[in-house]
CSV table of C-alpha atoms in Angstrom, one decimal:
chain,number,residue,atom,x,y,z
A,1,ASN,CA,-17.8,8.6,-1.8
A,2,ALA,CA,-15.0,9.6,0.5
A,3,GLY,CA,-13.3,6.2,0.2
A,4,VAL,CA,-11.0,5.6,3.2
A,5,THR,CA,-10.6,8.4,5.7
A,6,GLN,CA,-8.1,8.7,8.6
A,7,THR,CA,-7.8,11.0,11.5
A,8,PRO,CA,-5.7,12.7,12.6
A,9,LYS,CA,-3.5,13.7,9.7
A,10,PHE,CA,-0.6,14.6,12.0
A,11,GLN,CA,0.3,13.9,15.6
A,12,VAL,CA,3.2,14.4,17.9
A,13,LEU,CA,3.4,12.3,21.1
A,14,LYS,CA,5.8,12.1,24.0
A,15,THR,CA,7.3,8.7,24.9
A,16,GLY,CA,4.8,6.8,27.0
A,17,GLN,CA,1.7,8.6,25.8
A,18,SER,CA,-1.2,6.8,24.3
A,19,MET,CA,-3.4,7.5,21.3
A,20,THR,CA,-5.9,6.0,18.9
A,21,LEU,CA,-5.8,6.4,15.1
A,22,GLN,CA,-9.2,6.3,13.5
A,23,CYS,CA,-10.1,4.9,10.1
A,24,ALA,CA,-13.4,4.6,8.3
A,25,GLN,CA,-14.4,3.4,4.9
A,26,ASP,CA,-17.7,4.0,3.0
A,27,MET,CA,-17.2,1.3,0.2
A,28,ASN,CA,-19.0,-1.5,2.1
A,29,HIS,CA,-15.7,-3.4,2.2
A,30,ASN,CA,-15.4,-6.5,4.4
A,31,SER,CA,-11.6,-6.3,5.1
A,32,MET,CA,-9.5,-3.6,6.6
A,33,TYR,CA,-5.8,-3.2,7.3
A,34,TRP,CA,-3.3,-1.1,9.2
A,35,TYR,CA,0.2,-0.5,7.7
A,36,ARG,CA,3.2,1.5,8.6
A,37,GLN,CA,5.5,3.0,6.1
A,38,ASP,CA,9.1,3.8,7.0
A,39,PRO,CA,12.0,4.9,4.7
A,40,GLY,CA,13.9,1.9,3.3
A,41,MET,CA,11.3,-0.6,4.8
A,42,GLY,CA,8.4,-0.2,2.5
A,43,LEU,CA,4.8,-0.8,3.7
A,44,ARG,CA,4.5,-3.3,6.5
A,45,LEU,CA,1.2,-4.8,7.8
A,46,ILE,CA,0.5,-4.2,11.5
A,47,TYR,CA,-2.9,-5.7,12.0
A,48,TYR,CA,-5.8,-6.7,9.7
A,49,SER,CA,-9.5,-7.5,10.0
A,50,ALA,CA,-10.7,-10.0,7.5
A,51,SER,CA,-14.3,-9.3,8.4
A,52,GLU,CA,-16.4,-7.5,11.0
A,53,GLY,CA,-15.8,-9.1,14.4
A,54,THR,CA,-12.4,-10.5,13.6
A,55,THR,CA,-8.9,-9.1,13.9
A,56,ASP,CA,-5.4,-10.7,13.5
A,57,LYS,CA,-1.8,-9.8,13.8
A,58,GLY,CA,0.3,-8.9,10.7
A,59,GLU,CA,4.0,-8.6,10.4
A,60,VAL,CA,4.8,-6.0,13.0
A,61,PRO,CA,2.0,-6.0,15.7
A,62,ASN,CA,4.1,-5.4,18.8
A,63,GLY,CA,3.1,-2.2,20.7
A,64,TYR,CA,-0.2,-1.9,18.9
A,65,ASN,CA,-3.8,-3.0,19.4
A,66,VAL,CA,-6.8,-2.7,17.1
A,67,SER,CA,-10.6,-2.6,17.3
A,68,ARG,CA,-13.0,-3.3,14.5
A,69,LEU,CA,-15.8,-1.2,15.8
A,70,ASN,CA,-18.3,-2.1,13.0
A,71,LYS,CA,-18.0,-2.8,9.3
A,72,ARG,CA,-17.0,0.8,8.5
A,73,GLU,CA,-14.5,1.6,11.3
A,74,PHE,CA,-11.1,0.1,12.3
A,75,SER,CA,-9.0,1.8,14.9
A,76,LEU,CA,-5.3,1.4,15.8
A,77,ARG,CA,-4.2,2.1,19.4
A,78,LEU,CA,-0.7,2.8,20.7
A,79,GLU,CA,-0.9,2.1,24.4
A,80,SER,CA,2.6,3.5,25.4
A,81,ALA,CA,4.2,5.2,22.4
A,82,ALA,CA,7.9,4.7,21.7
A,83,PRO,CA,10.2,6.6,19.4
A,84,SER,CA,10.4,3.5,17.2
A,85,GLN,CA,6.8,4.0,16.4
A,86,THR,CA,7.5,7.2,14.6
A,87,SER,CA,6.2,6.5,11.2
A,88,VAL,CA,3.4,7.2,8.6
A,89,TYR,CA,0.4,5.0,9.3
A,90,PHE,CA,-2.0,4.0,6.5
A,91,CYS,CA,-5.4,2.3,6.8
A,92,ALA,CA,-6.7,0.3,3.8
A,93,SER,CA,-9.7,-1.7,2.9
A,94,SER,CA,-10.7,-4.3,0.3
A,95,GLY,CA,-13.8,-6.0,-0.8
A,96,SER,CA,-12.7,-9.5,0.1
A,97,SER,CA,-9.9,-11.0,2.2
A,98,GLY,CA,-8.5,-13.4,-0.3
A,99,GLY,CA,-10.5,-13.7,-3.5
A,100,LEU,CA,-10.1,-12.1,-6.8
A,101,GLY,CA,-10.6,-8.3,-6.8
A,102,ASN,CA,-8.7,-8.0,-3.6
A,103,GLU,CA,-7.4,-4.6,-4.5
A,104,GLN,CA,-6.7,-2.6,-1.3
A,105,PHE,CA,-7.6,1.0,-1.2
A,106,PHE,CA,-5.6,3.3,1.0
A,107,GLY,CA,-6.4,6.3,3.2
A,108,PRO,CA,-4.4,9.5,3.2
A,109,GLY,CA,-2.2,8.5,6.2
A,110,THR,CA,-1.4,9.8,9.7
A,111,ARG,CA,2.1,11.1,10.2
A,112,LEU,CA,3.1,10.3,13.8
A,113,THR,CA,6.2,11.5,15.6
A,114,VAL,CA,7.1,10.2,19.0
A,115,LEU,CA,9.6,12.3,20.9
B,1,GLU,CA,9.1,-16.1,2.0
B,2,ASP,CA,7.5,-13.8,-0.5
B,3,GLN,CA,9.8,-11.1,-1.9
B,4,VAL,CA,9.4,-8.2,-4.2
B,5,THR,CA,12.3,-6.2,-5.7
B,6,GLN,CA,11.8,-3.0,-7.7
B,7,SER,CA,14.3,-1.4,-10.0
B,8,PRO,CA,15.6,1.2,-10.5
B,9,GLU,CA,15.3,2.9,-7.1
B,10,ALA,CA,14.9,6.2,-8.9
B,11,LEU,CA,14.4,7.2,-12.5
B,12,ARG,CA,14.7,10.6,-14.1
B,13,LEU,CA,13.1,11.2,-17.5
B,14,GLN,CA,12.6,14.1,-19.8
B,15,GLU,CA,9.0,14.7,-20.8
B,16,GLY,CA,8.1,12.5,-23.7
B,17,GLU,CA,11.0,10.0,-23.0
B,18,SER,CA,9.4,6.5,-22.6
B,19,SER,CA,10.8,4.0,-20.2
B,20,SER,CA,9.9,1.0,-18.0
B,21,LEU,CA,10.0,0.2,-14.3
B,22,ASN,CA,10.7,-3.4,-13.2
B,23,CYS,CA,9.2,-5.5,-10.4
B,24,SER,CA,10.8,-8.9,-9.8
B,25,TYR,CA,9.0,-11.2,-7.4
B,26,THR,CA,9.3,-14.5,-5.7
B,27,VAL,CA,6.1,-16.0,-4.3
B,28,SER,CA,4.7,-19.4,-3.6
B,29,GLY,CA,2.0,-19.3,-6.2
B,30,LEU,CA,0.9,-15.9,-7.4
B,31,ARG,CA,-2.7,-14.9,-6.7
B,32,GLY,CA,-2.3,-11.3,-7.9
B,33,LEU,CA,0.3,-8.6,-8.6
B,34,PHE,CA,-0.7,-5.0,-7.9
B,35,TRP,CA,0.7,-1.6,-9.0
B,36,TYR,CA,0.1,1.5,-7.0
B,37,ARG,CA,1.1,5.2,-7.5
B,38,GLN,CA,2.0,7.2,-4.4
B,39,ASP,CA,2.4,11.0,-4.4
B,40,PRO,CA,4.4,12.7,-1.7
B,41,GLY,CA,2.4,13.0,1.5
B,42,LYS,CA,-0.5,10.9,0.3
B,43,GLY,CA,-1.6,7.3,0.4
B,44,PRO,CA,-1.0,4.7,-2.3
B,45,GLU,CA,-3.4,4.9,-5.2
B,46,PHE,CA,-4.4,1.7,-6.9
B,47,LEU,CA,-3.5,1.4,-10.6
B,48,PHE,CA,-3.7,-2.2,-11.8
B,49,THR,CA,-4.1,-5.8,-10.8
B,50,LEU,CA,-2.5,-8.6,-12.9
B,51,TYR,CA,-3.4,-12.2,-12.3
B,52,SER,CA,-1.6,-14.4,-14.8
B,53,ALA,CA,1.5,-14.4,-17.0
B,54,GLY,CA,0.9,-12.7,-20.3
B,55,GLU,CA,-1.7,-10.4,-19.0
B,56,GLU,CA,-1.5,-6.7,-19.8
B,57,LYS,CA,-3.5,-3.7,-18.6
B,58,GLU,CA,-3.4,-0.1,-19.7
B,59,LYS,CA,-4.4,3.3,-18.3
B,60,GLU,CA,-3.6,6.4,-20.1
B,61,ARG,CA,0.2,6.5,-20.6
B,62,LEU,CA,0.8,3.5,-18.3
B,63,LYS,CA,0.8,-0.2,-19.4
B,64,ALA,CA,1.5,-3.0,-17.0
B,65,THR,CA,2.7,-6.5,-18.1
B,66,LEU,CA,3.3,-9.7,-16.2
B,67,THR,CA,5.6,-12.7,-16.7
B,68,LYS,CA,6.1,-15.6,-14.3
B,69,LYS,CA,9.0,-13.8,-12.6
B,70,GLU,CA,8.5,-10.1,-13.1
B,71,SER,CA,6.2,-7.3,-14.0
B,72,PHE,CA,6.9,-4.1,-16.0
B,73,LEU,CA,5.2,-0.8,-15.8
B,74,HIS,CA,5.8,0.9,-19.2
B,75,ILE,CA,5.4,4.7,-19.3
B,76,THR,CA,4.8,6.1,-22.8
B,77,ALA,CA,5.6,9.7,-23.5
B,78,PRO,CA,5.5,10.7,-19.8
B,79,LYS,CA,4.4,14.1,-18.5
B,80,PRO,CA,5.6,15.9,-15.4
B,81,GLU,CA,2.3,14.9,-13.6
B,82,ASP,CA,3.4,11.3,-13.9
B,83,SER,CA,6.1,12.0,-11.3
B,84,ALA,CA,5.5,9.9,-8.2
B,85,THR,CA,6.6,6.8,-6.4
B,86,TYR,CA,5.4,3.6,-8.1
B,87,LEU,CA,4.9,0.6,-5.8
B,88,CYS,CA,4.5,-3.1,-6.7
B,89,ALA,CA,3.0,-5.7,-4.4
B,90,VAL,CA,2.2,-9.4,-4.6
B,91,GLN,CA,-0.4,-11.6,-3.0
B,92,ALA,CA,0.3,-15.3,-2.7
B,93,ARG,CA,-2.2,-18.1,-3.1
B,94,GLY,CA,-3.2,-19.8,0.1
B,95,THR,CA,-3.2,-16.7,2.3
B,96,SER,CA,-6.1,-16.6,4.6
B,97,TYR,CA,-6.3,-12.9,4.3
B,98,GLY,CA,-5.3,-10.2,1.8
B,99,LYS,CA,-1.7,-10.1,2.7
B,100,LEU,CA,0.3,-8.0,0.3
B,101,THR,CA,4.1,-8.0,0.1
B,102,PHE,CA,5.3,-4.6,-1.1
B,103,GLY,CA,8.5,-3.6,-2.9
B,104,GLN,CA,10.5,-0.5,-1.9
B,105,GLY,CA,9.1,1.5,-4.9
B,106,THR,CA,10.6,3.4,-7.8
B,107,ILE,CA,10.7,7.2,-7.5
B,108,LEU,CA,9.9,8.6,-11.0
B,109,THR,CA,10.7,12.2,-11.8
B,110,VAL,CA,9.7,13.6,-15.2
B,111,HIS,CA,11.2,16.9,-16.1
B,112,PRO,CA,9.5,19.3,-18.5
């Protein structure tokens, strides 16, 4: 099993450009998450999908949109990139949204730079 | 508001020198406390989940313990390959989704 995969691994954008970060999991998990990791700020939740067909905002959703394409795939879109969105983005998945065994498993990350 | 504070920020050890990392937390009813390991340039790797005070879990040279206010990650006779950032996170009861609140992490360096 590949676990959680993310594409691309690296990306450089100019201010105002748009892009979509892709995430897929092969663990048959119900819940999926998007985080950003910044120095001194730790991991912060952007959006989550508790189950297929649902999405909700996390702590820092401004400037982002998400799509839960099916049970396996969860994408994150930046419509008009800003330098403040320079960060490392991680996708994660878990078997349940709130019950025991809610360990989240992370992908390898996408390193995004916005110039 | 849920809070997680990890200490120290950075820890340097000699190979074989045992030590502990601390994770202090404030949460409105703990559902679970999670430990992760993160290597440079990679995603966090799940290590342990602890659910109630007094619980302990072990994996190789790592042992995690939990009290009502903090968790410790004990590292016994560490090796250079244990060098990484160790992250602690908590999940509160009553959350409608798997919201985790993360600490800033402890950067562990083990010298040969």
